[in-house]
Coordinates of N, CA and C in Angstrom, one line a residue:
A1 N 0.7 -1.3 0.1 CA 0.1 0.1 0.2 C 0.6 1.2 -0.2
D2 N 2.0 1.4 1.0 CA 3.0 2.4 0.8 C 3.5 2.6 -0.8
A3 N 3.8 1.6 -1.5 CA 4.5 1.6 -2.8 C 3.5 2.1 -4.0
D4 N 2.5 1.5 -3.9 CA 1.2 1.4 -4.8 C -0.1 1.0 -4.3
P5 N -0.5 1.9 -3.9 CA -2.0 1.6 -3.3 C -3.0 0.9 -4.5
R6 N -2.6 1.4 -5.4 CA -3.3 0.6 -6.8 C -3.0 -0.9 -7.2
M7 N -2.2 -1.3 -6.3 CA -2.1 -2.7 -6.4 C -3.1 -3.6 -6.7
F8 N -4.2 -3.3 -6.0 CA -5.3 -4.1 -5.9 C -6.3 -4.2 -7.0
A9 N -5.9 -3.3 -7.8 CA -6.7 -3.1 -9.3 C -7.3 -4.4 -9.7
G10 N -8.5 -4.5 -10.0 CA -8.9 -5.7 -10.4 C -9.3 -7.1 -9.5
V11 N -8.6 -6.7 -8.0 CA -9.5 -7.9 -6.8 C -10.6 -6.9 -6.2
R12 N -11.5 -8.2 -6.1 CA -12.9 -7.6 -6.1 C -13.3 -7.3 -4.5
Q13 N -12.4 -8.2 -3.7 CA -12.7 -8.4 -2.5 C -11.2 -8.7 -1.7
L14 N -11.0 -7.6 -0.6 CA -9.9 -7.7 0.3 C -10.0 -8.0 1.6
I15 N -9.6 -8.9 2.2 CA -9.7 -9.1 3.5 C -8.5 -8.9 4.3
V16 N -8.5 -8.2 5.2 CA -7.2 -7.6 6.0 C -7.6 -7.7 7.5
G17 N -6.3 -8.4 8.2 CA -6.3 -8.3 9.8 C -5.0 -9.2 10.0
G18 N -5.3 -9.7 11.5 CA -4.2 -10.1 12.0 C -3.3 -8.9 12.8
E19 N -3.6 -7.5 12.6 CA -2.9 -6.7 13.2 C -3.9 -5.7 13.4
R20 N -3.7 -4.7 14.2 CA -4.8 -3.2 14.2 C -4.2 -2.4 12.8
L21 N -5.2 -2.5 12.4 CA -5.3 -1.8 10.9 C -4.6 -0.3 10.9
S22 N -3.8 0.0 9.8 CA -3.6 1.4 10.1 C -4.6 2.0 8.7
P23 N -5.0 3.3 9.4 CA -6.4 3.9 8.6 C -5.3 4.8 7.4
P24 N -4.6 5.4 7.6 CA -3.8 5.8 6.2 C -3.6 5.1 4.8
H25 N -3.4 3.6 5.8 CA -3.0 2.8 4.6 C -4.4 2.3 4.0
V26 N -5.5 2.3 4.8 CA -6.5 1.4 4.2 C -7.3 2.7 3.2
N27 N -7.3 3.6 3.9 CA -7.9 4.9 3.2 C -7.3 4.9 1.8
A28 N -5.9 5.0 1.7 CA -5.5 4.9 0.4 C -5.8 3.8 -0.5
V29 N -5.8 2.7 -0.2 CA -6.0 1.9 -0.9 C -7.5 1.4 -1.3
R30 N -8.2 1.9 -0.6 CA -10.1 2.6 -0.9 C -10.0 3.6 -1.9
H31 N -9.4 4.6 -1.6 CA -9.4 5.5 -2.6 C -9.1 5.5 -3.9
A32 N -7.9 4.7 -4.1 CA -7.3 4.2 -5.2 C -7.8 2.9 -6.2
N33 N -8.9 2.5 -5.3 CA -9.5 1.3 -5.8 C -11.3 1.4 -5.3
P34 N -11.6 2.2 -6.2 CA -13.4 2.7 -5.6 C -14.1 1.4 -5.5
D35 N -13.7 0.5 -6.4 CA -14.6 -0.9 -6.6 C -14.2 -2.0 -5.8
L36 N -13.2 -1.8 -5.0 CA -12.8 -2.9 -4.1 C -13.6 -2.8 -2.6
V37 N -14.0 -3.8 -2.2 CA -14.5 -3.9 -0.8 C -13.2 -4.6 0.0
V38 N -13.1 -3.5 0.8 CA -12.0 -4.0 2.0 C -12.9 -4.6 3.2
I39 N -12.7 -5.4 3.8 CA -13.0 -6.3 4.9 C -12.1 -6.5 6.0
N40 N -12.3 -5.7 6.9 CA -11.5 -6.2 8.3 C -11.9 -7.5 8.9
G41 N -11.1 -8.4 9.1 CA -11.1 -9.6 9.7 C -10.5 -9.7 11.1
Y42 N -11.3 -10.1 12.3 CA -10.4 -10.1 13.5 C -10.8 -11.5 13.7
G43 N -9.7 -12.2 14.7 CA -10.3 -13.4 15.3 C -8.7 -14.2 15.8
P44 N -8.9 -14.8 16.9 CA -7.4 -15.5 17.3 C -7.8 -17.1 16.8
T45 N -6.5 -17.7 16.4 CA -6.8 -19.2 16.2 C -7.4 -19.6 16.9
E46 N -7.4 -19.7 18.4 CA -8.3 -20.3 19.2 C -9.9 -20.6 18.4
N47 N -10.2 -19.4 17.8 CA -11.6 -19.4 17.4 C -11.8 -19.5 15.5
T48 N -10.8 -20.5 15.2 CA -10.5 -21.0 13.7 C -10.1 -19.5 13.2
T49 N -9.5 -18.6 13.7 CA -8.8 -17.2 12.9 C -9.9 -16.4 12.9
F50 N -11.3 -16.3 12.4 CA -12.1 -15.3 12.2 C -13.4 -15.4 13.3
T51 N -13.4 -14.5 14.0 CA -14.6 -14.1 15.3 C -15.4 -12.8 14.4
A52 N -14.9 -11.9 14.2 CA -15.5 -10.8 13.5 C -15.4 -10.3 12.3
C53 N -16.1 -10.0 11.6 CA -15.5 -9.1 10.0 C -16.5 -8.4 9.9
G54 N -16.0 -7.5 9.2 CA -17.2 -6.2 8.6 C -16.3 -5.5 7.7
P55 N -17.3 -4.9 6.7 CA -16.8 -4.1 5.7 C -16.4 -2.8 6.1
I56 N -15.5 -2.7 5.2 CA -14.8 -0.9 5.6 C -15.2 0.1 4.8
G57 N -16.1 0.7 4.7 CA -17.0 1.5 4.1 C -17.0 3.0 3.8
R58 N -15.9 3.4 4.9 CA -15.6 5.0 4.9 C -14.3 5.1 5.4
D59 N -13.8 6.3 5.5 CA -12.5 6.8 6.0 C -12.7 6.8 7.2
Y60 N -11.2 6.3 7.6 CA -10.9 6.6 9.1 C -10.1 7.5 9.6
E61 N -9.7 8.2 10.6 CA -8.8 8.8 11.3 C -8.4 8.0 12.4
G62 N -9.3 7.4 13.1 CA -8.5 6.5 14.4 C -9.0 5.2 14.1
D63 N -9.4 4.3 15.0 CA -9.0 3.1 14.8 C -10.5 2.6 14.0
I64 N -10.2 1.4 13.4 CA -11.2 0.9 12.5 C -11.9 -0.1 13.1
P65 N -13.3 0.1 13.4 CA -13.9 -1.5 14.1 C -13.5 -2.8 13.3
L66 N -13.7 -3.4 14.1 CA -13.2 -5.0 13.9 C -14.5 -5.5 13.1
G67 N -16.0 -5.0 13.3 CA -16.8 -5.8 12.3 C -17.9 -6.5 13.6
R68 N -18.6 -7.3 12.9 CA -19.5 -7.9 13.9 C -19.3 -9.3 13.9
P69 N -19.5 -10.2 14.8 CA -19.5 -11.8 14.9 C -20.0 -12.3 13.8
I70 N -19.0 -13.2 13.4 CA -19.9 -14.1 12.1 C -20.8 -15.2 12.6
S71 N -21.4 -15.7 11.7 CA -22.4 -16.5 11.9 C -22.1 -17.5 12.4
G72 N -22.7 -17.9 13.5 CA -22.1 -19.3 14.4 C -21.4 -19.0 15.5
T73 N -21.0 -17.7 15.7 CA -19.8 -17.1 16.9 C -20.6 -16.1 17.7
D74 N -20.1 -16.5 18.7 CA -20.6 -15.5 19.6 C -19.9 -14.6 20.4
G75 N -20.0 -13.1 20.0 CA -18.9 -12.4 20.3 C -19.5 -11.7 21.8
L76 N -18.6 -11.7 22.9 CA -19.0 -10.6 24.0 C -17.8 -10.2 24.5
I77 N -18.3 -9.2 25.1 CA -17.5 -8.4 25.8 C -17.8 -8.1 27.4
L78 N -16.6 -8.7 28.2 CA -17.0 -8.8 29.4 C -16.1 -7.8 30.6
D79 N -16.7 -7.7 31.4 CA -15.8 -7.2 32.5 C -15.2 -7.9 33.1
A80 N -14.3 -7.6 34.2 CA -13.5 -8.4 35.3 C -14.3 -9.3 36.1
A81 N -15.5 -9.4 36.2 CA -16.1 -10.3 36.9 C -16.9 -11.4 36.2
G82 N -16.6 -11.4 34.5 CA -17.2 -12.0 33.4 C -18.7 -11.9 33.5
T83 N -19.0 -10.4 33.4 CA -20.4 -10.0 33.1 C -20.4 -9.3 31.9
P84 N -21.2 -9.4 30.7 CA -21.4 -8.5 29.6 C -21.5 -6.9 30.1
V85 N -20.8 -6.4 29.0 CA -20.7 -5.0 29.5 C -21.7 -4.1 28.7
P86 N -22.4 -3.1 28.8 CA -23.2 -2.2 27.6 C -22.2 -2.0 26.5
T87 N -23.1 -1.3 25.7 CA -22.4 -0.1 24.4 C -21.8 0.6 25.3
G88 N -20.4 0.8 24.4 CA -19.5 2.0 24.9 C -18.4 1.6 26.2
V89 N -18.8 0.8 26.8 CA -18.1 0.1 28.0 C -16.8 -0.8 27.6
P90 N -15.9 -0.1 27.7 CA -14.7 -1.3 27.9 C -14.7 -2.6 28.5
G91 N -14.1 -3.5 27.9 CA -13.9 -4.8 28.4 C -13.2 -5.8 28.0
E92 N -13.3 -7.0 28.2 CA -12.6 -7.9 27.6 C -12.9 -8.6 26.4
I93 N -12.7 -8.7 25.0 CA -13.4 -9.4 24.0 C -13.3 -11.0 24.3
C94 N -14.5 -11.4 24.1 CA -14.4 -13.0 24.1 C -15.3 -13.8 23.1
A95 N -14.9 -14.8 22.8 CA -15.7 -15.7 21.6 C -15.9 -17.0 22.1
A96 N -17.1 -17.1 21.2 CA -17.8 -18.6 21.5 C -18.3 -19.1 20.3
G97 N -18.8 -20.4 20.1 CA -19.4 -20.6 19.0 C -18.8 -22.0 18.3
D98 N -19.5 -22.1 17.1 CA -18.9 -23.3 16.2 C -17.4 -23.6 15.9
G99 N -16.7 -22.3 16.4 CA -15.4 -22.4 15.7 C -14.3 -22.5 16.9
L100 N -14.8 -22.7 18.2 CA -14.0 -22.5 19.1 C -13.4 -24.0 19.4
A101 N -12.0 -23.8 19.6 CA -11.1 -24.9 19.9 C -11.5 -25.7 21.2
R102 N -11.0 -27.0 21.5 CA -11.1 -27.6 22.8 C -10.2 -27.1 23.7
G103 N -9.4 -26.6 23.3 CA -8.2 -25.8 24.6 C -6.9 -26.0 23.6
Y104 N -6.0 -26.0 24.7 CA -4.5 -25.9 24.4 C -4.0 -27.4 24.4
L105 N -3.2 -28.1 23.3 CA -2.7 -29.1 23.5 C -1.8 -29.8 24.5
N106 N -1.9 -30.6 25.5 CA -1.0 -30.6 26.3 C -0.9 -29.5 27.5
D107 N -1.7 -28.5 27.6 CA -1.4 -27.6 28.7 C -3.1 -27.5 29.4
P108 N -3.1 -28.6 30.1 CA -4.7 -28.3 30.6 C -4.7 -27.0 31.6
A109 N -3.6 -26.4 32.2 CA -3.7 -25.4 32.8 C -4.1 -24.1 32.5
L110 N -3.2 -23.9 31.1 CA -3.7 -22.6 30.2 C -5.0 -22.9 29.8
T111 N -5.4 -24.1 29.4 CA -6.5 -24.0 28.5 C -7.8 -23.8 29.8
A112 N -7.7 -24.2 31.2 CA -8.3 -23.8 32.3 C -8.7 -22.3 32.2
L113 N -7.5 -21.5 32.2 CA -7.5 -20.0 32.3 C -8.2 -19.4 31.1
K114 N -8.0 -19.9 29.9 CA -8.3 -18.9 28.6 C -9.8 -19.5 28.3
F115 N -10.0 -20.8 28.5 CA -11.4 -21.2 27.9 C -12.4 -21.8 29.1
V116 N -13.1 -20.8 29.5 CA -14.2 -20.6 31.0 C -15.6 -20.6 30.3
P117 N -16.3 -21.1 31.4 CA -17.8 -21.2 31.2 C -18.5 -20.2 30.3
H118 N -19.3 -20.4 29.6 CA -19.8 -19.5 29.1 C -20.9 -18.5 30.4
P119 N -20.9 -17.3 30.3 CA -21.9 -16.4 31.2 C -23.2 -16.6 31.0
S120 N -23.9 -16.9 30.0 CA -25.2 -16.7 29.7 C -25.6 -18.3 28.8
A121 N -24.6 -19.4 28.9 CA -25.2 -20.3 28.1 C -24.6 -21.8 28.9
A122 N -25.2 -22.4 29.5 CA -24.9 -23.4 30.5 C -24.5 -24.3 29.7
G123 N -23.2 -25.1 29.9 CA -22.7 -26.1 29.2 C -21.8 -25.7 28.0
R124 N -21.5 -24.4 27.8 CA -20.9 -23.9 26.8 C -19.8 -23.0 27.4
R125 N -18.6 -23.0 26.6 CA -17.4 -22.3 26.6 C -17.3 -21.3 26.0
I126 N -16.7 -20.2 26.5 CA -16.0 -19.0 25.5 C -14.4 -18.8 25.6
Y127 N -13.9 -18.2 24.7 CA -11.9 -18.3 25.0 C -12.0 -16.6 25.2
R128 N -11.2 -16.4 26.5 CA -10.8 -15.0 26.6 C -9.4 -14.4 26.1
T129 N -10.0 -13.6 25.0 CA -8.6 -13.4 24.1 C -7.9 -12.4 24.7
G130 N -7.8 -11.8 25.8 CA -7.0 -11.0 26.3 C -6.9 -9.6 25.8
D131 N -7.7 -9.4 24.8 CA -8.0 -8.0 23.9 C -8.9 -7.4 24.5
R132 N -8.7 -5.8 24.5 CA -9.5 -5.2 25.4 C -10.3 -4.7 24.1
G133 N -11.7 -4.3 24.1 CA -12.6 -3.6 23.1 C -14.0 -3.3 23.9
R134 N -14.7 -2.7 23.1 CA -16.1 -2.2 23.2 C -16.9 -2.3 22.1
W135 N -18.1 -2.3 22.1 CA -19.2 -2.3 21.5 C -19.2 -0.9 21.0
T136 N -19.5 -0.6 19.7 CA -19.8 0.7 19.2 C -21.3 0.7 19.3
P137 N -22.1 1.8 19.0 CA -23.5 2.0 19.0 C -23.8 1.2 17.8
D138 N -23.3 1.2 16.8 CA -24.0 0.3 15.5 C -23.4 -0.9 15.6
G139 N -23.3 -1.8 16.8 CA -23.2 -3.1 16.9 C -22.0 -4.0 16.4
E140 N -20.6 -3.0 16.1 CA -19.4 -3.5 16.0 C -18.6 -3.2 17.1
V141 N -17.6 -4.2 17.2 CA -16.6 -3.9 18.2 C -14.9 -3.4 18.0
L142 N -14.7 -2.5 18.5 CA -13.8 -1.7 18.5 C -12.6 -2.0 19.3
F143 N -11.5 -2.4 18.9 CA -10.5 -3.0 19.5 C -9.6 -2.0 20.1
L144 N -9.2 -2.4 21.5 CA -9.1 -1.1 22.3 C -7.7 -1.5 22.9
G145 N -6.9 -2.5 22.4 CA -5.4 -3.1 23.0 C -5.3 -4.3 23.7
R146 N -4.4 -4.6 24.1 CA -4.3 -5.9 25.2 C -4.2 -5.6 26.4
F147 N -4.8 -6.5 27.5 CA -4.7 -6.4 28.6 C -3.3 -6.8 29.4
D148 N -2.5 -7.6 28.6 CA -1.0 -7.8 28.6 C -0.1 -7.0 28.1
E149 N 1.1 -7.7 28.2 CA 1.9 -6.9 27.0 C 2.4 -7.6 25.7
Q150 N 1.4 -8.8 25.5 CA 1.8 -9.6 24.2 C 2.2 -8.9 23.1
V151 N 2.8 -9.2 22.3 CA 3.0 -8.4 20.9 C 2.8 -9.8 19.8
K152 N 2.8 -9.3 18.7 CA 2.8 -10.2 17.7 C 4.2 -9.9 16.9
V153 N 5.0 -10.8 16.6 CA 6.1 -10.5 15.5 C 5.9 -11.6 14.6
R154 N 5.7 -11.0 13.2 CA 5.4 -12.1 12.0 C 4.7 -13.1 12.3
G155 N 3.4 -13.0 13.0 CA 2.7 -13.6 13.2 C 2.5 -14.6 14.4
Y156 N 3.7 -14.5 15.3 CA 4.0 -15.0 16.7 C 3.7 -14.4 17.6
R157 N 3.1 -15.1 18.7 CA 2.8 -14.3 19.7 C 3.9 -14.1 20.6
I158 N 4.2 -13.2 21.2 CA 5.3 -12.8 22.2 C 5.1 -12.4 23.3
E159 N 5.6 -13.1 24.4 CA 5.2 -12.3 25.6 C 6.5 -11.4 26.4
P160 N 6.9 -10.3 26.2 CA 7.8 -9.9 26.8 C 8.2 -10.1 28.1
A161 N 7.4 -10.5 29.1 CA 7.8 -10.9 30.4 C 8.7 -12.4 30.2
E162 N 8.2 -13.2 29.2 CA 8.7 -14.5 29.1 C 10.4 -14.4 28.6
I163 N 10.6 -13.5 27.5 CA 12.1 -13.0 27.3 C 12.5 -12.7 28.1
E164 N 12.1 -11.7 29.3 CA 12.9 -11.2 30.1 C 13.6 -12.5 31.0
H165 N 12.5 -13.1 31.3 CA 12.3 -14.6 32.4 C 13.6 -15.1 31.9
R166 N 13.4 -15.6 30.5 CA 14.9 -16.1 29.9 C 16.2 -15.8 29.9
I167 N 16.1 -14.5 29.5 CA 17.5 -13.6 29.7 C 18.1 -14.1 30.8
R168 N 17.2 -13.7 32.2 CA 17.5 -13.5 33.4 C 18.2 -14.8 33.8
D169 N 17.2 -16.3 33.3 CA 17.9 -17.5 33.5 C 19.2 -17.7 33.1
Y170 N 19.3 -17.3 32.0 CA 20.6 -17.3 30.9 C 21.7 -17.0 31.8
Y171 N 21.4 -15.6 32.1 CA 22.6 -15.1 33.2 C 22.4 -15.1 34.1
G172 N 22.0 -16.2 35.0 CA 22.1 -16.2 36.2 C 21.2 -15.6 37.4
A173 N 20.7 -14.5 36.7 CA 20.0 -13.5 37.4 C 18.4 -13.9 37.8
G174 N 17.9 -15.2 37.5 CA 16.5 -15.0 37.9 C 16.2 -15.6 38.7

């Protein structure tokens, strides 16, 4: 998009995601390709990649909404007590539904921490993403950042505290 926002000429739909979108880049691509439908796709691997999607139909100066939960998926935004929050109130983005994973292979402790009972559907579970968000008045999810310091580098989730711990162990300071 930096080098040539017209590079998508001839493409009918473009699904983007994986990281917080850059409004200037998305705006430039949309302006250079007026017939292109740009869709923001959000979701962790633990929920079969997409949890919410939404077309980007206008210019944005600030954060671009993630869209609405896809069919077969429950999108929830919960407070610290696990209760759904009203529109506009920040909380943790959680996902449930047909695409939800069973848990983490050979890691029952992390599975128990992240895959918890659904607050309003007995016998079902939700996945706690660790992402902060809020509902917009028109029913979309707005991403507000992370609750922890986790970052993604080339698609890999990185916990800076884990790197710090390993360095301390290596140098005997841990």
